[in-house]
Amino acid sequence: MSSCRIADLAAARALFAGLRDATVETVAVAYLDPNRRLLGMRHVVGGRDQVAISIRTVAVDALAFGAVGVVMAHNHPSGDATPSTRDVAFTQALAAGLRTLEVVLLDHLVIAGEQVMSLRAMGVV
């Protein structure tokens, strides 16, 4: 897995492209080393319009992988990639929680078909 490098938004989009056409909300979290090489991933499948992953789960995985960076993504089967209020609040809480462990939340992408919204580009992270 370590040959995959997530150096920019285009690489992250490619990594999470499988979420584009999912018919239920799914979250994927990528754990990265200091060179942004992929150490491992977790996928959680939710329901028609929501999916839940805990900050604790992401933190435990990050520590288990020895990750220093995390990129996450989830899809909106509705076709609208606009992050919800809950998406924004979770992203801010996750970033703060990971910071205490010296892990950086590099981005959280919301994917709906061909649309991709970056919460980092929006200034949330």
PDB file of C-alpha atoms in Angstrom:
ATOM      1  CA  MET A   1       0.000   0.000   0.000  1.00  0.00           C
ATOM      2  CA  SER A   2       2.846   2.414   0.723  1.00  0.00           C
ATOM      3  CA  SER A   3       3.467   3.095  -2.974  1.00  0.00           C
ATOM      4  CA  CYS A   4       0.258   5.175  -3.188  1.00  0.00           C
ATOM      5  CA  ARG A   5       1.036   8.827  -2.400  1.00  0.00           C
ATOM      6  CA  ILE A   6      -1.721  11.313  -1.627  1.00  0.00           C
ATOM      7  CA  ALA A   7       0.164  14.520  -2.367  1.00  0.00           C
ATOM      8  CA  ASP A   8      -2.695  16.753  -3.529  1.00  0.00           C
ATOM      9  CA  LEU A   9      -6.423  17.093  -4.064  1.00  0.00           C
ATOM     10  CA  ALA A  10      -6.281  15.279  -7.412  1.00  0.00           C
ATOM     11  CA  ALA A  11      -4.680  12.227  -5.790  1.00  0.00           C
ATOM     12  CA  ALA A  12      -7.260  12.298  -2.987  1.00  0.00           C
ATOM     13  CA  ARG A  13     -10.090  12.547  -5.522  1.00  0.00           C
ATOM     14  CA  ALA A  14      -8.690   9.519  -7.350  1.00  0.00           C
ATOM     15  CA  LEU A  15      -8.321   7.541  -4.107  1.00  0.00           C
ATOM     16  CA  PHE A  16     -11.933   8.182  -3.120  1.00  0.00           C
ATOM     17  CA  ALA A  17     -13.444   7.986  -6.643  1.00  0.00           C
ATOM     18  CA  GLY A  18     -15.279   4.798  -5.719  1.00  0.00           C
ATOM     19  CA  LEU A  19     -17.572   6.813  -3.458  1.00  0.00           C
ATOM     20  CA  ARG A  20     -19.002   8.767  -6.427  1.00  0.00           C
ATOM     21  CA  ASP A  21     -21.694   6.315  -7.361  1.00  0.00           C
ATOM     22  CA  ALA A  22     -22.484   4.709  -3.996  1.00  0.00           C
ATOM     23  CA  THR A  23     -26.219   4.664  -3.297  1.00  0.00           C
ATOM     24  CA  VAL A  24     -25.821   4.912   0.493  1.00  0.00           C
ATOM     25  CA  GLU A  25     -23.602   7.286   2.439  1.00  0.00           C
ATOM     26  CA  THR A  26     -20.163   5.814   2.932  1.00  0.00           C
ATOM     27  CA  VAL A  27     -17.167   7.322   4.678  1.00  0.00           C
ATOM     28  CA  ALA A  28     -13.581   6.432   3.838  1.00  0.00           C
ATOM     29  CA  VAL A  29     -10.579   7.456   5.895  1.00  0.00           C
ATOM     30  CA  ALA A  30      -7.010   7.288   4.569  1.00  0.00           C
ATOM     31  CA  TYR A  31      -4.097   7.196   7.016  1.00  0.00           C
ATOM     32  CA  LEU A  32      -0.819   8.672   5.752  1.00  0.00           C
ATOM     33  CA  ASP A  33       2.849   8.617   6.719  1.00  0.00           C
ATOM     34  CA  PRO A  34       5.065  11.753   6.819  1.00  0.00           C
ATOM     35  CA  ASN A  35       5.575  11.507   3.029  1.00  0.00           C
ATOM     36  CA  ARG A  36       1.808  11.234   2.495  1.00  0.00           C
ATOM     37  CA  ARG A  37       2.077   7.605   1.476  1.00  0.00           C
ATOM     38  CA  LEU A  38      -0.991   5.522   2.204  1.00  0.00           C
ATOM     39  CA  LEU A  39      -0.602   3.305   5.276  1.00  0.00           C
ATOM     40  CA  GLY A  40      -4.163   1.995   5.379  1.00  0.00           C
ATOM     41  CA  MET A  41      -7.832   2.835   5.085  1.00  0.00           C
ATOM     42  CA  ARG A  42     -11.158   2.304   6.805  1.00  0.00           C
ATOM     43  CA  HIS A  43     -14.552   2.323   5.078  1.00  0.00           C
ATOM     44  CA  VAL A  44     -17.838   2.619   6.963  1.00  0.00           C
ATOM     45  CA  VAL A  45     -21.149   2.176   5.163  1.00  0.00           C
ATOM     46  CA  GLY A  46     -24.116   4.116   6.484  1.00  0.00           C
ATOM     47  CA  GLY A  47     -27.687   4.681   5.444  1.00  0.00           C
ATOM     48  CA  ARG A  48     -29.488   6.570   2.707  1.00  0.00           C
ATOM     49  CA  ASP A  49     -28.605  10.021   4.016  1.00  0.00           C
ATOM     50  CA  GLN A  50     -26.100   9.656   6.843  1.00  0.00           C
ATOM     51  CA  VAL A  51     -23.094   7.713   8.013  1.00  0.00           C
ATOM     52  CA  ALA A  52     -21.342   7.802  11.359  1.00  0.00           C
ATOM     53  CA  ILE A  53     -17.739   7.266  12.320  1.00  0.00           C
ATOM     54  CA  SER A  54     -16.453   8.300  15.707  1.00  0.00           C
ATOM     55  CA  ILE A  55     -13.501  10.553  16.403  1.00  0.00           C
ATOM     56  CA  ARG A  56     -12.257   7.779  18.684  1.00  0.00           C
ATOM     57  CA  THR A  57     -12.248   5.245  15.805  1.00  0.00           C
ATOM     58  CA  VAL A  58     -10.265   7.572  13.545  1.00  0.00           C
ATOM     59  CA  ALA A  59      -7.811   8.369  16.367  1.00  0.00           C
ATOM     60  CA  VAL A  60      -7.295   4.706  17.299  1.00  0.00           C
ATOM     61  CA  ASP A  61      -6.674   3.813  13.643  1.00  0.00           C
ATOM     62  CA  ALA A  62      -4.268   6.740  13.198  1.00  0.00           C
ATOM     63  CA  LEU A  63      -2.246   5.612  16.207  1.00  0.00           C
ATOM     64  CA  ALA A  64      -2.323   1.947  15.132  1.00  0.00           C
ATOM     65  CA  PHE A  65      -1.007   2.846  11.671  1.00  0.00           C
ATOM     66  CA  GLY A  66       1.507   5.343  13.068  1.00  0.00           C
ATOM     67  CA  ALA A  67      -0.084   7.932  10.798  1.00  0.00           C
ATOM     68  CA  VAL A  68       0.777  11.622  10.921  1.00  0.00           C
ATOM     69  CA  GLY A  69      -1.905  12.677   8.450  1.00  0.00           C
ATOM     70  CA  VAL A  70      -5.509  11.753   7.686  1.00  0.00           C
ATOM     71  CA  VAL A  71      -7.649  12.471   4.648  1.00  0.00           C
ATOM     72  CA  MET A  72     -11.282  11.502   4.786  1.00  0.00           C
ATOM     73  CA  ALA A  73     -14.165  11.563   2.361  1.00  0.00           C
ATOM     74  CA  HIS A  74     -17.806  10.703   2.295  1.00  0.00           C
ATOM     75  CA  ASN A  75     -20.445  10.757  -0.374  1.00  0.00           C
ATOM     76  CA  HIS A  76     -23.827  12.420  -0.644  1.00  0.00           C
ATOM     77  CA  PRO A  77     -26.056  10.105  -2.724  1.00  0.00           C
ATOM     78  CA  SER A  78     -28.473  13.047  -3.061  1.00  0.00           C
ATOM     79  CA  GLY A  79     -26.191  14.488  -5.743  1.00  0.00           C
ATOM     80  CA  ASP A  80     -25.423  17.683  -3.799  1.00  0.00           C
ATOM     81  CA  ALA A  81     -21.840  17.870  -2.520  1.00  0.00           C
ATOM     82  CA  THR A  82     -22.540  20.825  -0.218  1.00  0.00           C
ATOM     83  CA  PRO A  83     -21.321  19.888   3.280  1.00  0.00           C
ATOM     84  CA  SER A  84     -24.060  19.790   5.920  1.00  0.00           C
ATOM     85  CA  THR A  85     -23.833  21.622   9.221  1.00  0.00           C
ATOM     86  CA  ARG A  86     -23.132  18.227  10.819  1.00  0.00           C
ATOM     87  CA  ASP A  87     -20.315  17.578   8.296  1.00  0.00           C
ATOM     88  CA  VAL A  88     -18.667  20.895   9.214  1.00  0.00           C
ATOM     89  CA  ALA A  89     -19.053  20.382  12.979  1.00  0.00           C
ATOM     90  CA  PHE A  90     -17.667  16.829  12.821  1.00  0.00           C
ATOM     91  CA  THR A  91     -14.717  17.944  10.681  1.00  0.00           C
ATOM     92  CA  GLN A  92     -13.794  20.699  13.128  1.00  0.00           C
ATOM     93  CA  ALA A  93     -14.100  18.355  16.127  1.00  0.00           C
ATOM     94  CA  LEU A  94     -12.075  15.631  14.384  1.00  0.00           C
ATOM     95  CA  ALA A  95      -9.313  18.063  13.403  1.00  0.00           C
ATOM     96  CA  ALA A  96      -9.075  19.316  16.994  1.00  0.00           C
ATOM     97  CA  GLY A  97      -9.060  15.802  18.432  1.00  0.00           C
ATOM     98  CA  LEU A  98      -6.388  14.550  16.052  1.00  0.00           C
ATOM     99  CA  ARG A  99      -4.217  17.608  16.730  1.00  0.00           C
ATOM    100  CA  THR A 100      -3.919  16.504  20.372  1.00  0.00           C
ATOM    101  CA  LEU A 101      -2.325  13.292  19.050  1.00  0.00           C
ATOM    102  CA  GLU A 102       0.007  15.169  16.670  1.00  0.00           C
ATOM    103  CA  VAL A 103      -1.977  13.934  13.672  1.00  0.00           C
ATOM    104  CA  VAL A 104      -3.165  16.409  11.033  1.00  0.00           C
ATOM    105  CA  LEU A 105      -6.540  16.202   9.319  1.00  0.00           C
ATOM    106  CA  LEU A 106      -5.348  17.191   5.853  1.00  0.00           C
ATOM    107  CA  ASP A 107      -8.791  17.345   4.249  1.00  0.00           C
ATOM    108  CA  HIS A 108     -12.359  16.095   4.325  1.00  0.00           C
ATOM    109  CA  LEU A 109     -13.968  15.709   0.925  1.00  0.00           C
ATOM    110  CA  VAL A 110     -17.684  15.517   0.217  1.00  0.00           C
ATOM    111  CA  ILE A 111     -18.378  13.693  -3.026  1.00  0.00           C
ATOM    112  CA  ALA A 112     -21.591  13.685  -5.059  1.00  0.00           C
ATOM    113  CA  GLY A 113     -21.210  12.261  -8.546  1.00  0.00           C
ATOM    114  CA  GLU A 114     -18.604  14.398 -10.302  1.00  0.00           C
ATOM    115  CA  GLN A 115     -18.822  17.164  -7.662  1.00  0.00           C
ATOM    116  CA  VAL A 116     -16.169  17.224  -4.935  1.00  0.00           C
ATOM    117  CA  MET A 117     -16.144  19.791  -2.132  1.00  0.00           C
ATOM    118  CA  SER A 118     -12.981  20.175  -0.053  1.00  0.00           C
ATOM    119  CA  LEU A 119     -13.591  21.330   3.498  1.00  0.00           C
ATOM    120  CA  ARG A 120      -9.942  22.465   3.592  1.00  0.00           C
ATOM    121  CA  ALA A 121     -10.527  24.700   0.551  1.00  0.00           C
ATOM    122  CA  MET A 122     -13.633  26.041   2.325  1.00  0.00           C
ATOM    123  CA  GLY A 123     -11.502  26.994   5.335  1.00  0.00           C
ATOM    124  CA  VAL A 124     -13.101  24.491   7.713  1.00  0.00           C
ATOM    125  CA  VAL A 125      -9.930  22.482   8.392  1.00  0.00           C
TER     126      VAL A 125
END
